[in-house]
Coordinates of C-alpha atoms in Angstrom, one line a residue:
X14 CA 0.0 0.2 0.2
X15 CA 2.9 2.2 1.3
X16 CA 4.8 1.8 -2.5
X17 CA 1.4 2.5 -4.4
X18 CA 0.9 6.0 -2.7
X19 CA 4.5 6.5 -3.2
X20 CA 4.5 5.8 -6.9
X21 CA 1.4 8.3 -7.2
X22 CA 3.2 10.8 -5.2
X23 CA 6.2 10.7 -7.5
X24 CA 4.2 11.2 -10.9
X25 CA 2.1 13.7 -9.5
X26 CA 5.6 15.7 -8.7
X27 CA 6.7 14.8 -12.2
X28 CA 3.5 16.3 -13.6
X29 CA 3.3 18.9 -11.3
X30 CA 7.0 20.0 -12.3
X31 CA 5.8 19.9 -15.9
X32 CA 3.0 22.0 -15.4
X33 CA 5.4 24.4 -14.0
X34 CA 7.8 24.5 -17.0
X35 CA 4.7 25.0 -19.4
X36 CA 3.9 27.8 -17.6
X37 CA 7.0 29.8 -16.8
X38 CA 7.5 29.4 -20.9
X39 CA 4.4 31.1 -21.4
X40 CA 4.8 33.9 -18.6
X41 CA 8.3 34.4 -20.6
X42 CA 6.5 34.3 -23.8
X43 CA 3.9 37.2 -22.7
X44 CA 6.5 39.1 -21.3
X45 CA 8.1 38.8 -24.6
X46 CA 5.5 39.6 -26.3

């Protein structure tokens, strides 16, 4: 059970990191335009 939660948490961290990079790129592009 704990390992299952740990895997879910790792996936969530990876997704959150990707969304953060995505928004960061968009904000930079908005400021450049």
